Tab-separated table of C-alpha atoms and ligand atoms in Angstrom:
chain	number	residue	atom	x	y	z
A	1	UNK	CA	-2.846	-12.329	14.392
A	2	UNK	CA	-1.379	-8.813	14.314
A	3	UNK	CA	0.502	-6.892	11.607
A	4	UNK	CA	1.259	-3.264	10.812
A	5	UNK	CA	-0.580	-2.966	7.473
A	6	UNK	CA	-3.236	-5.326	6.122
A	7	UNK	CA	-3.310	-5.154	2.325
A	8	UNK	CA	-6.629	-6.286	0.879
A	9	UNK	CA	-6.020	-7.510	-2.697
A	10	UNK	CA	-3.013	-9.261	-4.225
A	11	UNK	CA	-3.070	-7.521	-7.611
A	12	UNK	CA	-0.214	-5.284	-8.763
A	13	UNK	CA	-1.114	-2.383	-6.377
A	14	UNK	CA	-1.221	-4.533	-3.269
A	15	UNK	CA	1.884	-6.542	-4.106
A	16	UNK	CA	3.952	-3.486	-5.050
A	17	UNK	CA	2.966	-1.647	-1.862
A	18	UNK	CA	3.770	-4.762	0.177
A	19	UNK	CA	7.216	-5.093	-1.382
A	20	UNK	CA	8.090	-1.408	-0.899
A	21	UNK	CA	6.996	-1.531	2.748
A	22	UNK	CA	8.942	-4.745	3.288
A	23	UNK	CA	12.122	-2.986	2.114
A	24	UNK	CA	11.548	-0.435	4.911
A	25	UNK	CA	10.956	-3.139	7.531
A	26	UNK	CA	7.197	-2.482	7.726
A	27	UNK	CA	5.246	-5.723	8.115
A	28	UNK	CA	2.221	-6.499	5.960
A	29	UNK	CA	-0.223	-9.340	5.328
A	30	UNK	CA	-1.811	-9.577	1.863
A	31	UNK	CA	-5.320	-11.045	1.552
A	32	UNK	CA	-6.245	-12.262	-1.949
A	33	UNK	CA	-9.680	-13.541	-2.925
A	34	UNK	CA	-8.442	-15.738	-5.793
A	35	UNK	CA	-5.542	-18.165	-6.344
A	36	UNK	CA	-2.157	-16.964	-7.596
A	37	UNK	CA	-2.739	-18.834	-10.896
A	38	UNK	CA	-6.001	-17.006	-11.436
A	39	UNK	CA	-4.422	-13.581	-10.857
A	40	UNK	CA	-1.579	-14.457	-13.234
A	41	UNK	CA	-4.066	-15.604	-15.886
A	42	UNK	CA	-5.496	-12.106	-16.359
A	43	UNK	CA	-4.132	-10.336	-19.429
A	44	UNK	CA	-4.236	-6.612	-18.826
A	45	UNK	CA	-1.882	-3.673	-19.043
A	46	UNK	CA	1.093	-3.536	-21.362
A	47	UNK	CA	2.505	-0.029	-21.098
A	48	UNK	CA	4.437	1.208	-18.065
A	49	UNK	CA	5.486	4.783	-17.343
A	50	UNK	CA	8.914	5.716	-15.983
A	51	UNK	CA	7.340	6.373	-12.564
A	52	UNK	CA	6.183	2.760	-12.436
A	53	UNK	CA	9.569	1.475	-13.562
A	54	UNK	CA	11.301	3.517	-10.833
A	55	UNK	CA	8.994	2.114	-8.156
A	56	UNK	CA	9.746	-1.455	-9.281
A	57	UNK	CA	13.446	-0.608	-8.981
A	58	UNK	CA	12.965	0.915	-5.546
A	59	UNK	CA	11.136	-2.243	-4.491
A	60	UNK	CA	14.082	-4.327	-5.726
A	61	UNK	CA	11.990	-6.272	-8.247
A	62	UNK	CA	13.096	-4.741	-11.539
A	63	UNK	CA	15.853	-7.103	-12.630
A	64	UNK	CA	13.855	-9.171	-15.148
A	65	UNK	CA	11.820	-6.151	-16.250
A	66	UNK	CA	14.985	-4.154	-17.015
A	67	UNK	CA	16.333	-7.112	-18.983
A	68	UNK	CA	13.251	-8.121	-20.946
A	69	UNK	CA	11.210	-4.949	-21.433
A	70	UNK	CA	10.952	-3.069	-24.717
A	71	UNK	CA	11.495	0.674	-24.748
A	72	UNK	CA	8.995	2.644	-26.806
A	73	UNK	CA	10.145	6.098	-27.813
A	74	UNK	CA	6.797	7.065	-29.262
A	75	UNK	CA	3.485	5.870	-30.642
A	76	UNK	CA	1.628	5.849	-33.952
A	77	UNK	CA	-1.868	7.240	-34.560
A	78	UNK	CA	-3.860	6.420	-37.669
A	79	UNK	CA	-7.136	7.608	-39.162
A	80	UNK	CA	-8.383	5.855	-42.268
A	81	UNK	CA	-5.243	5.580	-44.435
A	82	UNK	CA	-3.331	8.404	-42.738
A	83	UNK	CA	-0.648	7.577	-40.179
A	84	UNK	CA	1.660	9.701	-38.053
A	85	UNK	CA	4.106	9.216	-35.200
A	86	UNK	CA	4.310	11.047	-31.905
A	87	UNK	CA	7.950	10.932	-30.835
A	88	UNK	CA	7.876	11.107	-27.013
A	89	UNK	CA	11.633	11.079	-26.705
A	90	UNK	CA	12.045	14.042	-29.045
A	91	UNK	CA	9.081	15.994	-27.669
A	92	UNK	CA	9.454	15.488	-23.914
A	93	UNK	CA	12.670	13.498	-23.484
A	94	UNK	CA	11.014	10.400	-22.034
A	95	UNK	CA	9.824	6.978	-23.168
A	96	UNK	CA	7.500	4.252	-21.916
A	97	UNK	CA	8.164	0.523	-21.766
A	98	UNK	CA	6.229	-2.517	-22.862
A	99	UNK	CA	6.244	-5.121	-20.082
A	100	UNK	CA	2.998	-6.954	-19.390
A	101	UNK	CA	1.061	-6.661	-16.148
A	102	UNK	CA	1.181	-10.464	-15.936
A	103	UNK	CA	4.987	-10.317	-15.788
A	104	UNK	CA	4.956	-7.440	-13.268
A	105	UNK	CA	2.641	-9.461	-11.029
A	106	UNK	CA	4.719	-12.625	-11.426
A	107	UNK	CA	7.895	-10.751	-10.416
A	108	UNK	CA	6.127	-9.277	-7.388
A	109	UNK	CA	4.788	-12.693	-6.285
A	110	UNK	CA	8.266	-14.211	-6.674
A	111	UNK	CA	9.806	-11.424	-4.582
A	112	UNK	CA	7.167	-11.740	-1.877
A	113	UNK	CA	7.658	-15.491	-1.675
A	114	UNK	CA	11.460	-15.104	-1.587
A	115	UNK	CA	11.261	-12.639	1.306
A	116	UNK	CA	8.767	-14.743	3.258
A	117	UNK	CA	5.989	-12.120	3.058
A	118	UNK	CA	2.609	-13.501	4.094
A	119	UNK	CA	-0.146	-13.861	1.497
A	120	UNK	CA	-3.404	-15.603	2.323
A	121	UNK	CA	-5.165	-16.789	-0.852
A	122	UNK	CA	-8.808	-17.613	-1.447
A	123	UNK	CA	-10.077	-15.443	1.390
A	124	UNK	CA	-13.807	-14.884	1.601
A	125	UNK	CA	-16.155	-12.507	3.483
A	126	UNK	CA	-13.464	-9.882	4.034
A	127	UNK	CA	-14.692	-7.159	6.392
A	128	UNK	CA	-12.737	-4.059	7.350
A	129	UNK	CA	-13.731	-3.044	10.867
A	130	UNK	CA	-12.973	0.010	13.014
A	131	UNK	CA	-11.310	1.902	10.156
A	132	UNK	CA	-12.471	5.164	11.751
A	133	UNK	CA	-10.909	4.215	15.105
A	134	UNK	CA	-7.303	3.816	16.288
A	135	UNK	CA	-7.632	0.032	16.338
A	136	UNK	CA	-8.741	-1.276	12.945
A	137	UNK	CA	-8.966	-4.993	12.191
A	138	UNK	CA	-9.921	-7.190	9.282
A	139	UNK	CA	-11.977	-10.362	9.517
A	140	UNK	CA	-12.311	-13.029	6.820
A	141	UNK	CA	-12.678	-16.733	6.244
A	142	UNK	CA	-9.874	-18.867	4.838
A	143	UNK	CA	-9.433	-22.650	4.856
A	144	UNK	CA	-12.917	-22.938	6.277
A	145	UNK	CA	-12.211	-20.967	9.464
A	146	UNK	CA	-12.955	-17.396	10.549
A	147	UNK	CA	-9.878	-15.269	11.155
A	148	UNK	CA	-9.034	-11.795	12.419
A	149	UNK	CA	-5.979	-9.596	11.886
A	150	UNK	CA	-5.443	-6.509	14.027
A	151	UNK	CA	-3.386	-3.748	12.435
A	152	UNK	CA	-2.424	-0.070	12.339
A	153	UNK	CA	-3.684	0.570	8.795
A	154	UNK	CA	-5.618	-1.110	5.987
A	155	UNK	CA	-4.666	-0.597	2.328
A	156	UNK	CA	-7.665	-1.267	0.081
A	157	UNK	CA	-6.022	-2.597	-3.095
A	158	UNK	CA	-8.876	-4.912	-4.055
A	159	UNK	CA	-9.840	-3.505	-7.438
A	160	UNK	CA	-13.117	-2.086	-8.699
A	161	UNK	CA	-15.290	-4.930	-7.346
A	162	UNK	CA	-13.587	-5.173	-3.940
A	163	UNK	CA	-14.990	-4.478	-0.472
A	164	UNK	CA	-12.685	-1.639	0.585
A	165	UNK	CA	-14.373	1.229	-1.215
A	166	UNK	CA	-17.803	0.127	0.000
A	167	UNK	CA	-16.522	0.186	3.590
A	168	UNK	CA	-16.453	3.995	3.383
A	169	UNK	CA	-19.932	5.193	4.445
A	170	UNK	CA	-22.232	6.457	1.687
A	171	UNK	CA	-22.491	9.915	3.245
A	172	UNK	CA	-18.688	10.302	3.174
A	173	UNK	CA	-18.044	8.842	-0.278
A	174	UNK	CA	-18.821	10.545	-3.576
A	175	UNK	CA	-18.529	8.620	-6.821
A	176	UNK	CA	-18.099	10.125	-10.287
A	177	UNK	CA	-18.759	7.835	-13.224
A	178	UNK	CA	-19.039	7.725	-16.972
A	179	UNK	CA	-19.843	4.435	-18.705
A	180	UNK	CA	-19.018	4.294	-22.428
A	181	UNK	CA	-21.431	2.660	-24.871
A	182	UNK	CA	-18.825	0.151	-26.135
A	183	UNK	CA	-16.116	-2.270	-25.015
A	184	UNK	CA	-12.764	-3.577	-26.241
A	185	UNK	CA	-12.427	-7.085	-27.632
A	186	UNK	CA	-8.800	-8.130	-27.080
A	187	UNK	CA	-6.803	-10.976	-28.637
A	188	UNK	CA	-3.367	-12.240	-27.637
A	189	UNK	CA	-1.567	-14.237	-30.337
A	190	UNK	CA	1.863	-15.754	-30.820
A	191	UNK	CA	2.587	-13.702	-33.914
A	192	UNK	CA	5.129	-10.952	-34.561
A	193	UNK	CA	3.764	-7.422	-33.924
A	194	UNK	CA	2.633	-5.654	-37.088
A	195	UNK	CA	4.571	-2.448	-36.315
A	196	UNK	CA	7.489	-1.399	-34.139
A	197	UNK	CA	5.323	1.100	-32.178
A	198	UNK	CA	1.739	0.728	-30.941
A	199	UNK	CA	-0.871	1.899	-33.456
A	200	UNK	CA	-3.992	3.628	-32.109
A	201	UNK	CA	-6.459	3.680	-34.981
A	202	UNK	CA	-9.583	5.728	-35.558
A	203	UNK	CA	-11.636	4.257	-38.404
A	204	UNK	CA	-15.190	4.608	-39.628
A	205	UNK	CA	-15.778	1.013	-38.421
A	206	UNK	CA	-14.596	1.846	-34.902
A	207	UNK	CA	-11.384	1.999	-32.909
A	208	UNK	CA	-8.543	-0.544	-33.136
A	209	UNK	CA	-5.241	-0.894	-31.264
A	210	UNK	CA	-2.192	-2.855	-32.377
A	211	UNK	CA	-0.023	-3.578	-29.337
A	212	UNK	CA	2.480	-6.223	-28.309
A	213	UNK	CA	4.300	-8.003	-25.513
A	214	UNK	CA	7.470	-9.192	-27.302
A	215	UNK	CA	8.877	-10.073	-30.766
A	216	UNK	CA	6.534	-13.016	-31.059
A	217	UNK	CA	3.580	-12.037	-28.921
A	218	UNK	CA	1.050	-9.503	-30.161
A	219	UNK	CA	-1.918	-7.911	-28.436
A	220	UNK	CA	-4.697	-6.449	-30.560
A	221	UNK	CA	-7.976	-4.804	-29.613
A	222	UNK	CA	-11.051	-3.704	-31.532
A	223	UNK	CA	-13.924	-1.598	-30.270
A	224	UNK	CA	-17.036	-3.795	-29.906
A	225	UNK	CA	-20.570	-3.224	-28.666
A	226	UNK	CA	-21.618	-3.791	-25.053
A	227	UNK	CA	-23.881	-6.593	-26.306
A	228	UNK	CA	-21.004	-8.537	-27.937
A	229	UNK	CA	-19.867	-11.880	-26.470
A	230	UNK	CA	-16.428	-13.422	-26.906
A	231	UNK	CA	-18.051	-16.631	-28.229
A	232	UNK	CA	-19.565	-14.631	-31.107
A	233	UNK	CA	-16.124	-13.695	-32.381
A	234	UNK	CA	-14.147	-16.405	-34.185
A	235	UNK	CA	-10.452	-15.683	-34.641
A	236	UNK	CA	-11.086	-15.280	-38.360
A	237	UNK	CA	-13.822	-12.688	-37.809
A	238	UNK	CA	-11.568	-10.784	-35.415
A	239	UNK	CA	-8.639	-10.598	-37.869
A	240	UNK	CA	-10.904	-9.587	-40.737
A	241	UNK	CA	-12.428	-6.777	-38.710
A	242	UNK	CA	-9.055	-5.604	-37.415
A	243	UNK	CA	-7.718	-5.409	-40.988
A	244	UNK	CA	-10.650	-3.222	-42.014
A	245	UNK	CA	-9.873	-0.752	-39.214
A	246	UNK	CA	-6.178	-0.087	-39.847
A	247	UNK	CA	-4.468	1.570	-42.833
A	248	UNK	CA	-4.092	-0.726	-45.849
A	249	UNK	CA	-0.302	-0.728	-45.545
A	250	UNK	CA	-0.684	-2.127	-42.004
A	251	UNK	CA	-3.397	-4.637	-42.925
A	252	UNK	CA	-1.181	-5.999	-45.723
A	253	UNK	CA	1.630	-6.748	-43.244
A	254	UNK	CA	-0.507	-8.180	-40.451
A	255	UNK	CA	0.493	-11.733	-39.493
A	256	UNK	CA	-2.499	-13.593	-38.066
A	257	UNK	CA	-2.639	-16.797	-36.030
A	258	UNK	CA	-4.727	-18.586	-33.423
A	259	UNK	CA	-5.678	-16.516	-30.380
A	260	UNK	CA	-4.249	-17.729	-27.082
A	261	UNK	CA	-6.526	-15.403	-25.100
A	262	UNK	CA	-9.634	-13.496	-26.066
A	263	UNK	CA	-11.677	-11.280	-23.776
A	264	UNK	CA	-13.977	-8.277	-23.701
A	265	UNK	CA	-13.424	-5.331	-21.351
A	266	UNK	CA	-16.114	-2.714	-20.748
A	267	UNK	CA	-14.982	0.923	-20.800
A	268	UNK	CA	-15.588	3.170	-17.837
A	269	UNK	CA	-14.278	6.355	-16.215
A	270	UNK	CA	-14.761	6.298	-12.442
A	271	UNK	CA	-13.396	8.116	-9.389
A	272	UNK	CA	-14.377	7.679	-5.753
A	273	UNK	CA	-13.532	10.469	-3.322
A	274	UNK	CA	-12.012	10.642	-0.743
A	275	UNK	CA	-9.391	7.897	-0.999
A	276	UNK	CA	-8.901	7.780	2.756
A	277	UNK	CA	-11.330	7.111	5.561
A	278	UNK	CA	-9.696	7.024	8.963
A	279	UNK	CA	-7.082	4.279	8.803
A	280	UNK	CA	-8.300	2.844	5.498
A	281	UNK	CA	-6.601	3.971	2.269
A	282	UNK	CA	-7.846	3.084	-1.225
A	283	UNK	CA	-5.263	2.381	-3.914
A	284	UNK	CA	-5.553	1.663	-7.652
A	285	UNK	CA	-8.702	0.311	-9.297
A	286	UNK	CA	-10.438	0.221	-5.887
A	287	UNK	CA	-10.687	4.016	-6.127
A	288	UNK	CA	-10.616	4.819	-9.829
A	289	UNK	CA	-10.996	3.340	-13.302
A	290	UNK	CA	-9.993	4.792	-16.662
A	291	UNK	CA	-10.840	3.531	-20.132
A	292	UNK	CA	-7.685	1.753	-21.389
A	293	UNK	CA	-7.157	4.119	-24.333
A	294	UNK	CA	-4.474	6.168	-22.547
A	295	UNK	CA	-2.770	3.121	-20.921
A	296	UNK	CA	-3.184	4.810	-17.532
A	297	UNK	CA	-4.920	2.239	-15.237
A	298	UNK	CA	-1.938	0.437	-13.774
A	299	UNK	CA	0.142	3.581	-13.945
A	300	UNK	CA	-2.292	5.574	-11.777
A	301	UNK	CA	-2.343	2.631	-9.366
A	302	UNK	CA	1.433	3.020	-9.127
A	303	UNK	CA	1.266	6.729	-8.294
A	304	UNK	CA	-1.201	5.938	-5.466
A	305	UNK	CA	1.212	3.304	-4.175
A	306	UNK	CA	4.006	5.880	-4.268
A	307	UNK	CA	2.080	8.485	-2.228
A	308	UNK	CA	0.796	5.930	0.278
A	309	UNK	CA	4.212	4.326	0.691
A	310	UNK	CA	5.806	7.728	1.344
A	311	UNK	CA	3.098	8.603	3.870
A	312	UNK	CA	3.399	5.312	5.761
A	313	UNK	CA	7.197	5.491	5.900
A	314	UNK	CA	6.968	9.059	7.233
A	315	UNK	CA	4.485	7.860	9.864
A	316	UNK	CA	6.602	4.924	11.045
A	317	UNK	CA	10.060	6.478	10.704
A	318	UNK	CA	9.416	10.111	11.698
A	319	UNK	CA	6.160	9.788	13.692
A	320	UNK	CA	4.782	12.364	11.243
A	321	UNK	CA	1.264	11.850	9.871
A	322	UNK	CA	1.388	14.648	7.286
A	323	UNK	CA	1.965	12.204	4.382
A	324	UNK	CA	-1.006	10.010	5.219
A	325	UNK	CA	-3.157	13.046	5.989
A	326	UNK	CA	-2.511	14.501	2.525
A	327	UNK	CA	-2.572	11.136	0.689
A	328	UNK	CA	-6.070	11.424	-0.762
A	329	UNK	CA	-5.565	14.994	-1.945
A	330	UNK	CA	-2.191	14.289	-3.629
A	331	UNK	CA	-3.310	11.054	-5.262
A	332	UNK	CA	-6.553	12.569	-6.574
A	333	UNK	CA	-4.831	15.615	-8.067
A	334	UNK	CA	-2.817	13.333	-10.347
A	335	UNK	CA	-5.660	10.895	-10.993
A	336	UNK	CA	-8.076	13.524	-12.314
A	337	UNK	CA	-5.483	14.549	-14.922
A	338	UNK	CA	-5.057	10.926	-16.027
A	339	UNK	CA	-8.866	10.624	-16.122
A	340	UNK	CA	-9.041	13.649	-18.402
A	341	UNK	CA	-6.382	12.281	-20.751
A	342	UNK	CA	-7.993	8.827	-20.939
A	343	UNK	CA	-11.439	10.331	-21.561
A	344	UNK	CA	-10.093	12.705	-24.226
A	345	UNK	CA	-8.183	9.982	-26.129
A	346	UNK	CA	-11.251	7.714	-25.917
A	347	UNK	CA	-13.417	10.496	-27.372
A	348	UNK	CA	-10.907	11.237	-30.111
A	349	UNK	CA	-10.466	7.663	-31.304
A	350	UNK	CA	-13.797	5.794	-30.933
A	351	UNK	CA	-17.028	5.767	-32.875
A	352	UNK	CA	-20.014	6.609	-30.664
A	353	UNK	CA	-23.611	5.583	-31.371
A	354	UNK	CA	-25.608	8.544	-32.714
A	355	UNK	CA	-22.516	10.594	-33.554
A	356	UNK	CA	-23.731	13.409	-35.799
A	357	UNK	CA	-21.898	14.633	-38.908
A	358	UNK	CA	-20.859	17.626	-36.832
A	359	UNK	CA	-19.442	15.371	-34.093
A	360	UNK	CA	-17.455	13.475	-36.723
A	361	UNK	CA	-16.032	16.705	-38.133
A	362	UNK	CA	-14.976	17.750	-34.612
A	363	UNK	CA	-13.252	14.407	-34.085
A	364	UNK	CA	-11.465	14.681	-37.389
A	365	UNK	CA	-10.350	18.255	-36.600
A	366	UNK	CA	-8.955	17.068	-33.272
A	367	UNK	CA	-6.926	14.271	-34.861
A	368	UNK	CA	-5.640	16.604	-37.567
A	369	UNK	CA	-4.629	19.139	-34.911
A	370	UNK	CA	-2.591	16.434	-33.282
A	371	UNK	CA	-1.161	15.321	-36.614
A	372	UNK	CA	0.034	18.754	-37.719
A	373	UNK	CA	0.731	20.628	-34.485
A	374	UNK	CA	3.861	19.987	-32.482
A	375	UNK	CA	2.532	21.723	-29.354
A	376	UNK	CA	-0.503	19.408	-29.384
A	377	UNK	CA	1.815	16.413	-29.810
A	378	UNK	CA	4.005	17.551	-26.911
A	379	UNK	CA	0.922	17.818	-24.680
A	380	UNK	CA	-0.167	14.308	-25.715
A	381	UNK	CA	3.362	12.987	-25.137
A	382	UNK	CA	3.617	14.578	-21.696
A	383	UNK	CA	0.419	12.880	-20.595
A	384	UNK	CA	1.205	9.538	-22.231
A	385	UNK	CA	4.652	9.138	-20.655
A	386	UNK	CA	3.077	10.118	-17.333
A	387	UNK	CA	2.853	13.325	-15.314
A	388	UNK	CA	5.442	13.637	-12.541
A	389	UNK	CA	4.548	12.337	-9.055
B	401	RFL	P1	-6.600	-5.412	-9.702
B	401	RFL	O1	-5.597	-5.807	-10.706
B	401	RFL	O2	-8.039	-5.529	-10.044
B	401	RFL	O3	-6.298	-6.302	-8.395
B	401	RFL	C1	-7.191	-6.348	-7.297
B	401	RFL	C2	-7.020	-7.677	-6.593
B	401	RFL	O4	-7.881	-7.721	-5.467
B	401	RFL	C3	-8.517	-8.984	-5.417
B	401	RFL	N1	-9.782	-8.829	-4.670
B	401	RFL	C4	-9.903	-9.150	-3.364
B	401	RFL	N2	-9.026	-9.671	-2.503
B	401	RFL	C5	-9.460	-9.883	-1.238
B	401	RFL	N3	-10.732	-9.625	-0.830
B	401	RFL	C6	-11.637	-9.088	-1.680
B	401	RFL	N4	-12.887	-8.828	-1.274
B	401	RFL	C7	-11.239	-8.839	-3.014
B	401	RFL	N5	-11.854	-8.330	-4.105
B	401	RFL	C8	-10.966	-8.328	-5.102
B	401	RFL	C9	-8.700	-9.374	-6.873
B	401	RFL	O5	-8.845	-10.797	-7.034
B	401	RFL	C10	-7.399	-8.849	-7.486
B	401	RFL	O6	-6.374	-9.827	-7.485
B	401	RFL	O7	-6.362	-3.916	-9.160
B	401	RFL	P2	-5.012	-3.105	-8.976
B	401	RFL	O8	-3.996	-3.935	-8.212
B	401	RFL	O9	-5.398	-1.785	-8.447
B	401	RFL	O10	-4.380	-2.941	-10.440
B	401	RFL	C11	-5.054	-2.170	-11.410
B	401	RFL	C12	-4.741	-2.700	-12.809
B	401	RFL	O11	-5.036	-4.085	-12.844
B	401	RFL	C13	-5.559	-1.972	-13.894
B	401	RFL	O12	-5.644	-0.585	-13.609
B	401	RFL	C14	-4.930	-2.117	-15.310
B	401	RFL	O13	-4.938	-3.451	-15.712
B	401	RFL	C15	-5.671	-1.265	-16.348
B	401	RFL	N6	-5.170	-1.457	-17.720
B	401	RFL	C16	-4.024	-0.809	-18.161
B	401	RFL	N7	-3.328	-0.024	-17.309
B	401	RFL	C17	-2.159	0.574	-17.725
B	401	RFL	O14	-1.536	1.300	-16.922
B	401	RFL	N8	-1.640	0.390	-19.010
B	401	RFL	C18	-2.293	-0.391	-19.922
B	401	RFL	O15	-1.780	-0.585	-21.010
B	401	RFL	C19	-3.551	-1.000	-19.517
B	401	RFL	N9	-4.225	-1.787	-20.362
B	401	RFL	C20	-5.866	-2.291	-18.611
B	401	RFL	C21	-5.360	-2.421	-19.950
B	401	RFL	C22	-7.012	-2.976	-18.208
B	401	RFL	C23	-7.685	-3.777	-19.120
B	401	RFL	N10	-8.834	-4.457	-18.647
B	401	RFL	C24	-9.054	-5.848	-18.831
B	401	RFL	C25	-9.745	-3.809	-17.726
B	401	RFL	C26	-6.027	-3.211	-20.859
B	401	RFL	C27	-7.208	-3.871	-20.468
B	401	RFL	C28	-7.922	-4.684	-21.512
B	402	PHB	C1	-1.955	-3.450	-24.127
B	402	PHB	O1	-0.907	-3.775	-24.735
B	402	PHB	O2	-2.654	-4.296	-23.539
B	402	PHB	C2	-2.401	-2.029	-24.136
B	402	PHB	C3	-1.527	-1.062	-24.638
B	402	PHB	C4	-1.944	0.260	-24.671
B	402	PHB	C5	-3.198	0.604	-24.221
B	402	PHB	C6	-4.049	-0.354	-23.701
B	402	PHB	C7	-3.649	-1.694	-23.655
B	402	PHB	O3	-3.599	1.903	-24.281
């Protein structure tokens, strides 16, 4: 089999890239390790930047998103019983939207199926070969047989645990990593959200986040230890702990109910450089991870997709390789800023083991600076709504 671009990974990065390229008449094959149902079962991101929204529109897959999403003009931060709003619209003239990653992925799968784009599910033993030559190819097993696809380029969109990044030789690749000594325990419940904006809460018992998907679907998170297991947390224990970590006025309003999903995510900052090796390009979680505190993971994946899409179109339409040659540099410049923001918000809002009294005072001073200083709020807002591409 032959195609122009093999996309390894059928998560949001791979599917969005595939759809954008399809609109330009560039042929792709997507290889996905799991089933479609499995990918759609993962509950992840909720907040999308304008850049992401624009890419969905450009790909022609924004109709349901534009109809069903919720616009968020700002966000709320709390510390103990204090609460304040950061009004993005007023400060930087932009908003974000709430539209779940599950829905984004569903829309992208529907579009790919409607346009007859090829996706091969449940692939195994994916190997990217000849990426440093002019004739790359990908081998894998599917339906019990070994297969090979020859191509011009390979897009490695296979997430943090994929094979693409590891295809880049050790002496070329440099990885930067910070693992945090805690995780997030998340619950999805069919209850009305407790507040009209998201609440990011710093409390002496640890971080909490009140988020949502729609008027009757709430998403809550609490900081937990790395040793915690989902089975150790009954719904009742989760709600009790959440109530202790938000201001009393919020706890009093909280509507609880059975969880329909409960999971623990570890927190990590990670960047792998470079994001290109020959004809292989890394995109999204395959190249970088942020802790979810800044809501940047899927949004940085989207900026990679944007730069790679532009580069590939320039290559095919204008026979100009400048875009793909500068891909890694452009993508990384934006990613490091999102890494910094995610790391800084994580530091500001979580409790760390062995935090000294001095460390706690510093954290408090940082939150108060944000509370009472409009310039600090504008800086936060600029990063939260997303830096320009
Ligand atoms: P994904 O989603 O991991 O998809 C990769 C796909 O590749 C497949 N795969 C392979 N396929 C073929 N061969 C192989 N060898 C393969 N190995 C893996 C996998 O099965 C999968 O389908 O990566 P992608 O597409 O780069 O998308 C990244 C986003 O999923 C991720 O950054 C976000 O979910 C992060 N994130 C958030 N991002 C935001 O922008 N805003 C948020 O509000 C936000 N909240 C979150 C989050 C992530 C969370 N967790 C669980 C880590 C909240 C949480 C709790
Ligand atoms: C979510 O709704 O899942 C969510 C929202 C904001 C974040 C992280 C996760 O920062």
